[in-house]
Amino acid sequence: NSFALMYWTQLAEKYPPAMKKLKSIRDDAIKVVRDKKADAQSATAAFLTVLSVNDGLKEGQKNVELFKWLDAHNPAAAKTVYPPTEPNLIQAEEYALCGRYMDADGSYQRILDAYNRLKKMPEAARTRQLMDFVGKNFSNQSATLVAVLVINNRNDEAEQVASRASKEMNNPEFTALLAEARNGKVPPRWP
């Protein structure tokens, strides 16, 4: 689906009717999300459609706006769609909103799972560039999680995540990044 959306977005940039249809699909999904009679499952599925289209169109701020609406009107659905919306919320510096939905253990486990999956790739596929990307991605996401937890006065959880992450990657650059995160400094989004 992500490749299909990427191709559709590329087509939409060159062919206005494709853009019109893409935005129409998004707008119809927004109506479902905002339908107060919609159950959490329907609202969640519609929100994920909106999220994908907006990300494809580089309109992440619209995801933040819709998530805020969902937070106010359908918190059960907001809780479900929080993980894929988190990068948009962090980029928008909506740290307090993140703090209401962030599951420190679950978030760190997702970061760690992605890191370990990429580390376990066949030797032939592991280029220096890929392994550098994997390390930087793990570092950035772990430090971001720690900083947002600190900002939300969830210091014990932040320390647990930082401690676990330090055991996975122990280098001076990451140690320095974590030290800043422990003081509530969110690293710049990477990549």
mmCIF file of C-alpha atoms in Angstrom:
data_model
loop_
_atom_site.group_PDB
_atom_site.id
_atom_site.type_symbol
_atom_site.label_atom_id
_atom_site.label_comp_id
_atom_site.label_asym_id
_atom_site.label_seq_id
_atom_site.Cartn_x
_atom_site.Cartn_y
_atom_site.Cartn_z
ATOM 1 C CA ASN A 1 0.000 0.000 0.000
ATOM 2 C CA SER A 2 2.769 2.465 0.825
ATOM 3 C CA PHE A 3 4.354 1.984 -2.605
ATOM 4 C CA ALA A 4 0.983 2.405 -4.302
ATOM 5 C CA LEU A 5 0.378 5.614 -2.365
ATOM 6 C CA MET A 6 3.868 6.865 -3.197
ATOM 7 C CA TYR A 7 3.248 6.278 -6.922
ATOM 8 C CA TRP A 8 -0.188 7.878 -6.691
ATOM 9 C CA THR A 9 1.318 10.928 -4.976
ATOM 10 C CA GLN A 10 3.954 11.194 -7.706
ATOM 11 C CA LEU A 11 1.235 10.960 -10.345
ATOM 12 C CA ALA A 12 -0.873 13.547 -8.502
ATOM 13 C CA GLU A 13 2.000 16.028 -8.629
ATOM 14 C CA LYS A 14 1.864 15.888 -12.435
ATOM 15 C CA TYR A 15 -1.776 15.072 -13.113
ATOM 16 C CA PRO A 16 -4.320 17.307 -11.332
ATOM 17 C CA PRO A 17 -7.259 14.847 -11.571
ATOM 18 C CA ALA A 18 -5.202 12.298 -9.604
ATOM 19 C CA MET A 19 -4.517 14.931 -6.919
ATOM 20 C CA LYS A 20 -8.204 15.802 -6.790
ATOM 21 C CA LYS A 21 -9.168 12.140 -6.306
ATOM 22 C CA LEU A 22 -6.465 11.576 -3.688
ATOM 23 C CA LYS A 23 -7.661 14.566 -1.682
ATOM 24 C CA SER A 24 -11.264 13.441 -2.124
ATOM 25 C CA ILE A 25 -10.422 10.056 -0.570
ATOM 26 C CA ARG A 26 -8.696 11.833 2.308
ATOM 27 C CA ASP A 27 -11.630 14.227 2.808
ATOM 28 C CA ASP A 28 -14.121 11.348 2.846
ATOM 29 C CA ALA A 29 -11.984 9.580 5.458
ATOM 30 C CA ILE A 30 -11.877 12.770 7.557
ATOM 31 C CA LYS A 31 -15.680 12.801 7.574
ATOM 32 C CA VAL A 32 -15.691 9.252 8.971
ATOM 33 C CA VAL A 33 -13.153 10.208 11.664
ATOM 34 C CA ARG A 34 -15.247 13.223 12.669
ATOM 35 C CA ASP A 35 -18.533 11.282 12.646
ATOM 36 C CA LYS A 36 -19.344 11.092 16.346
ATOM 37 C CA LYS A 37 -21.471 8.019 15.643
ATOM 38 C CA ALA A 38 -18.521 6.126 14.169
ATOM 39 C CA ASP A 39 -17.153 3.324 16.305
ATOM 40 C CA ALA A 40 -13.476 3.300 17.279
ATOM 41 C CA GLN A 41 -12.608 0.684 14.644
ATOM 42 C CA SER A 42 -14.121 2.715 11.765
ATOM 43 C CA ALA A 43 -12.584 5.947 13.035
ATOM 44 C CA THR A 44 -9.210 4.244 13.363
ATOM 45 C CA ALA A 45 -9.254 2.827 9.828
ATOM 46 C CA ALA A 46 -10.321 6.184 8.399
ATOM 47 C CA PHE A 47 -7.673 8.041 10.412
ATOM 48 C CA LEU A 48 -4.947 5.733 9.096
ATOM 49 C CA THR A 49 -6.076 6.530 5.548
ATOM 50 C CA VAL A 50 -5.872 10.255 6.293
ATOM 51 C CA LEU A 51 -2.476 9.800 7.930
ATOM 52 C CA SER A 52 -1.086 7.970 4.901
ATOM 53 C CA VAL A 53 -2.406 10.466 2.378
ATOM 54 C CA ASN A 54 -1.241 13.493 4.367
ATOM 55 C CA ASP A 55 2.199 11.964 4.874
ATOM 56 C CA GLY A 56 2.391 11.268 1.141
ATOM 57 C CA LEU A 57 1.443 14.871 0.420
ATOM 58 C CA LYS A 58 3.895 16.146 3.067
ATOM 59 C CA GLU A 59 1.007 17.620 5.063
ATOM 60 C CA GLY A 60 1.828 16.160 8.468
ATOM 61 C CA GLN A 61 0.443 19.210 10.303
ATOM 62 C CA LYS A 62 -3.036 18.190 9.120
ATOM 63 C CA ASN A 63 -2.510 14.859 10.897
ATOM 64 C CA VAL A 64 -1.769 16.767 14.093
ATOM 65 C CA GLU A 65 -4.935 18.839 13.751
ATOM 66 C CA LEU A 66 -7.085 15.772 13.164
ATOM 67 C CA PHE A 67 -5.427 13.890 16.022
ATOM 68 C CA LYS A 68 -6.251 16.791 18.353
ATOM 69 C CA TRP A 69 -9.873 16.538 17.290
ATOM 70 C CA LEU A 70 -9.823 12.787 17.857
ATOM 71 C CA ASP A 71 -8.223 13.301 21.263
ATOM 72 C CA ALA A 72 -11.092 15.590 22.254
ATOM 73 C CA HIS A 73 -13.929 13.508 20.790
ATOM 74 C CA ASN A 74 -12.835 9.866 20.563
ATOM 75 C CA PRO A 75 -9.923 9.126 22.927
ATOM 76 C CA ALA A 76 -10.228 5.367 22.382
ATOM 77 C CA ALA A 77 -9.512 5.809 18.677
ATOM 78 C CA ALA A 78 -6.798 8.387 19.456
ATOM 79 C CA LYS A 79 -5.025 5.845 21.664
ATOM 80 C CA THR A 80 -5.070 3.312 18.831
ATOM 81 C CA VAL A 81 -3.683 5.683 16.185
ATOM 82 C CA TYR A 82 -1.169 7.427 18.435
ATOM 83 C CA PRO A 83 1.910 5.319 17.507
ATOM 84 C CA PRO A 84 1.897 6.103 13.762
ATOM 85 C CA THR A 85 0.950 9.743 14.483
ATOM 86 C CA GLU A 86 3.697 10.237 17.061
ATOM 87 C CA PRO A 87 6.346 11.521 14.586
ATOM 88 C CA ASN A 88 3.965 14.245 13.374
ATOM 89 C CA LEU A 89 3.103 15.210 16.964
ATOM 90 C CA ILE A 90 6.754 15.379 17.990
ATOM 91 C CA GLN A 91 7.656 17.424 14.933
ATOM 92 C CA ALA A 92 4.853 19.838 15.880
ATOM 93 C CA GLU A 93 6.246 19.906 19.451
ATOM 94 C CA GLU A 94 2.956 18.626 20.884
ATOM 95 C CA TYR A 95 4.829 17.023 23.768
ATOM 96 C CA ALA A 96 2.012 17.251 26.323
ATOM 97 C CA LEU A 97 -0.336 15.498 23.915
ATOM 98 C CA CYS A 98 2.291 12.813 23.358
ATOM 99 C CA GLY A 99 2.604 12.412 27.107
ATOM 100 C CA ARG A 100 -1.074 11.474 27.412
ATOM 101 C CA TYR A 101 -0.785 8.587 24.942
ATOM 102 C CA MET A 102 2.858 7.536 24.965
ATOM 103 C CA ASP A 103 3.485 4.022 26.232
ATOM 104 C CA ALA A 104 7.162 4.130 27.166
ATOM 105 C CA ASP A 105 7.702 0.361 27.140
ATOM 106 C CA GLY A 106 5.718 -0.192 23.943
ATOM 107 C CA SER A 107 7.401 2.694 22.140
ATOM 108 C CA TYR A 108 10.870 1.584 23.142
ATOM 109 C CA GLN A 109 10.096 -2.006 22.174
ATOM 110 C CA ARG A 110 9.049 -0.854 18.660
ATOM 111 C CA ILE A 111 12.291 1.119 18.342
ATOM 112 C CA LEU A 112 14.339 -1.857 19.547
ATOM 113 C CA ASP A 113 12.514 -4.357 17.319
ATOM 114 C CA ALA A 114 13.175 -2.235 14.221
ATOM 115 C CA TYR A 115 16.827 -1.861 15.226
ATOM 116 C CA ASN A 116 17.268 -5.595 15.778
ATOM 117 C CA ARG A 117 15.474 -6.534 12.537
ATOM 118 C CA LEU A 118 17.824 -4.384 10.523
ATOM 119 C CA LYS A 119 20.888 -5.612 12.426
ATOM 120 C CA LYS A 120 19.897 -9.206 11.626
ATOM 121 C CA MET A 121 19.802 -8.657 7.875
ATOM 122 C CA PRO A 122 21.962 -11.017 5.827
ATOM 123 C CA GLU A 123 25.619 -10.030 5.835
ATOM 124 C CA ALA A 124 25.570 -9.313 2.092
ATOM 125 C CA ALA A 125 22.816 -6.702 2.548
ATOM 126 C CA ARG A 126 24.517 -4.919 5.441
ATOM 127 C CA THR A 127 26.389 -2.063 3.851
ATOM 128 C CA ARG A 128 28.289 0.445 5.962
ATOM 129 C CA GLN A 129 25.777 3.093 4.908
ATOM 130 C CA LEU A 130 22.807 0.950 5.988
ATOM 131 C CA MET A 131 24.350 0.091 9.349
ATOM 132 C CA ASP A 132 25.158 3.769 9.939
ATOM 133 C CA PHE A 133 21.513 4.616 9.170
ATOM 134 C CA VAL A 134 20.286 1.896 11.531
ATOM 135 C CA GLY A 135 22.458 3.183 14.376
ATOM 136 C CA LYS A 136 21.514 6.829 13.885
ATOM 137 C CA ASN A 137 17.834 5.961 13.631
ATOM 138 C CA PHE A 138 17.956 3.958 16.870
ATOM 139 C CA SER A 139 19.878 6.751 18.613
ATOM 140 C CA ASN A 140 17.508 9.483 17.477
ATOM 141 C CA GLN A 141 14.304 7.619 18.264
ATOM 142 C CA SER A 142 15.523 6.441 21.670
ATOM 143 C CA ALA A 143 16.730 9.908 22.679
ATOM 144 C CA THR A 144 13.496 11.484 21.438
ATOM 145 C CA LEU A 145 11.455 9.063 23.538
ATOM 146 C CA VAL A 146 13.565 9.814 26.620
ATOM 147 C CA ALA A 147 13.297 13.597 26.127
ATOM 148 C CA VAL A 148 9.517 13.572 25.626
ATOM 149 C CA LEU A 149 9.098 11.445 28.739
ATOM 150 C CA VAL A 150 11.235 13.900 30.734
ATOM 151 C CA ILE A 151 9.244 16.866 29.414
ATOM 152 C CA ASN A 152 6.114 15.114 30.694
ATOM 153 C CA ASN A 153 7.659 14.532 34.143
ATOM 154 C CA ARG A 154 7.836 10.798 33.554
ATOM 155 C CA ASN A 155 11.447 10.688 34.718
ATOM 156 C CA ASP A 156 11.480 7.120 36.035
ATOM 157 C CA GLU A 157 10.255 5.789 32.693
ATOM 158 C CA ALA A 158 12.735 8.030 30.857
ATOM 159 C CA GLU A 159 15.584 6.644 32.932
ATOM 160 C CA GLN A 160 14.473 3.050 32.312
ATOM 161 C CA VAL A 161 14.389 3.649 28.537
ATOM 162 C CA ALA A 162 17.761 5.426 28.597
ATOM 163 C CA SER A 163 19.309 2.612 30.602
ATOM 164 C CA ARG A 164 17.961 -0.065 28.262
ATOM 165 C CA ALA A 165 19.038 1.875 25.163
ATOM 166 C CA SER A 166 22.558 2.384 26.590
ATOM 167 C CA LYS A 167 22.927 -1.383 26.867
ATOM 168 C CA GLU A 168 22.090 -1.772 23.166
ATOM 169 C CA MET A 169 24.423 0.924 21.903
ATOM 170 C CA ASN A 170 27.371 2.162 23.851
ATOM 171 C CA ASN A 171 29.309 4.891 22.091
ATOM 172 C CA PRO A 172 30.279 8.449 23.087
ATOM 173 C CA GLU A 173 27.998 10.108 20.526
ATOM 174 C CA PHE A 174 24.930 8.235 21.742
ATOM 175 C CA THR A 175 25.879 8.750 25.389
ATOM 176 C CA ALA A 176 26.024 12.515 24.783
ATOM 177 C CA LEU A 177 22.673 12.473 22.952
ATOM 178 C CA LEU A 178 21.066 10.582 25.837
ATOM 179 C CA ALA A 179 22.543 13.016 28.377
ATOM 180 C CA GLU A 180 20.820 15.889 26.570
ATOM 181 C CA ALA A 181 17.590 13.879 26.334
ATOM 182 C CA ARG A 182 17.702 13.218 30.084
ATOM 183 C CA ASN A 183 17.584 17.008 30.452
ATOM 184 C CA GLY A 184 14.503 17.227 28.234
ATOM 185 C CA LYS A 185 16.244 18.281 25.014
ATOM 186 C CA VAL A 186 14.515 16.683 22.022
ATOM 187 C CA PRO A 187 17.030 15.919 19.265
ATOM 188 C CA PRO A 188 16.331 17.249 15.775
ATOM 189 C CA ARG A 189 14.262 14.846 13.698
ATOM 190 C CA TRP A 190 16.389 12.480 11.714
ATOM 191 C CA PRO A 191 16.451 11.722 8.795
#
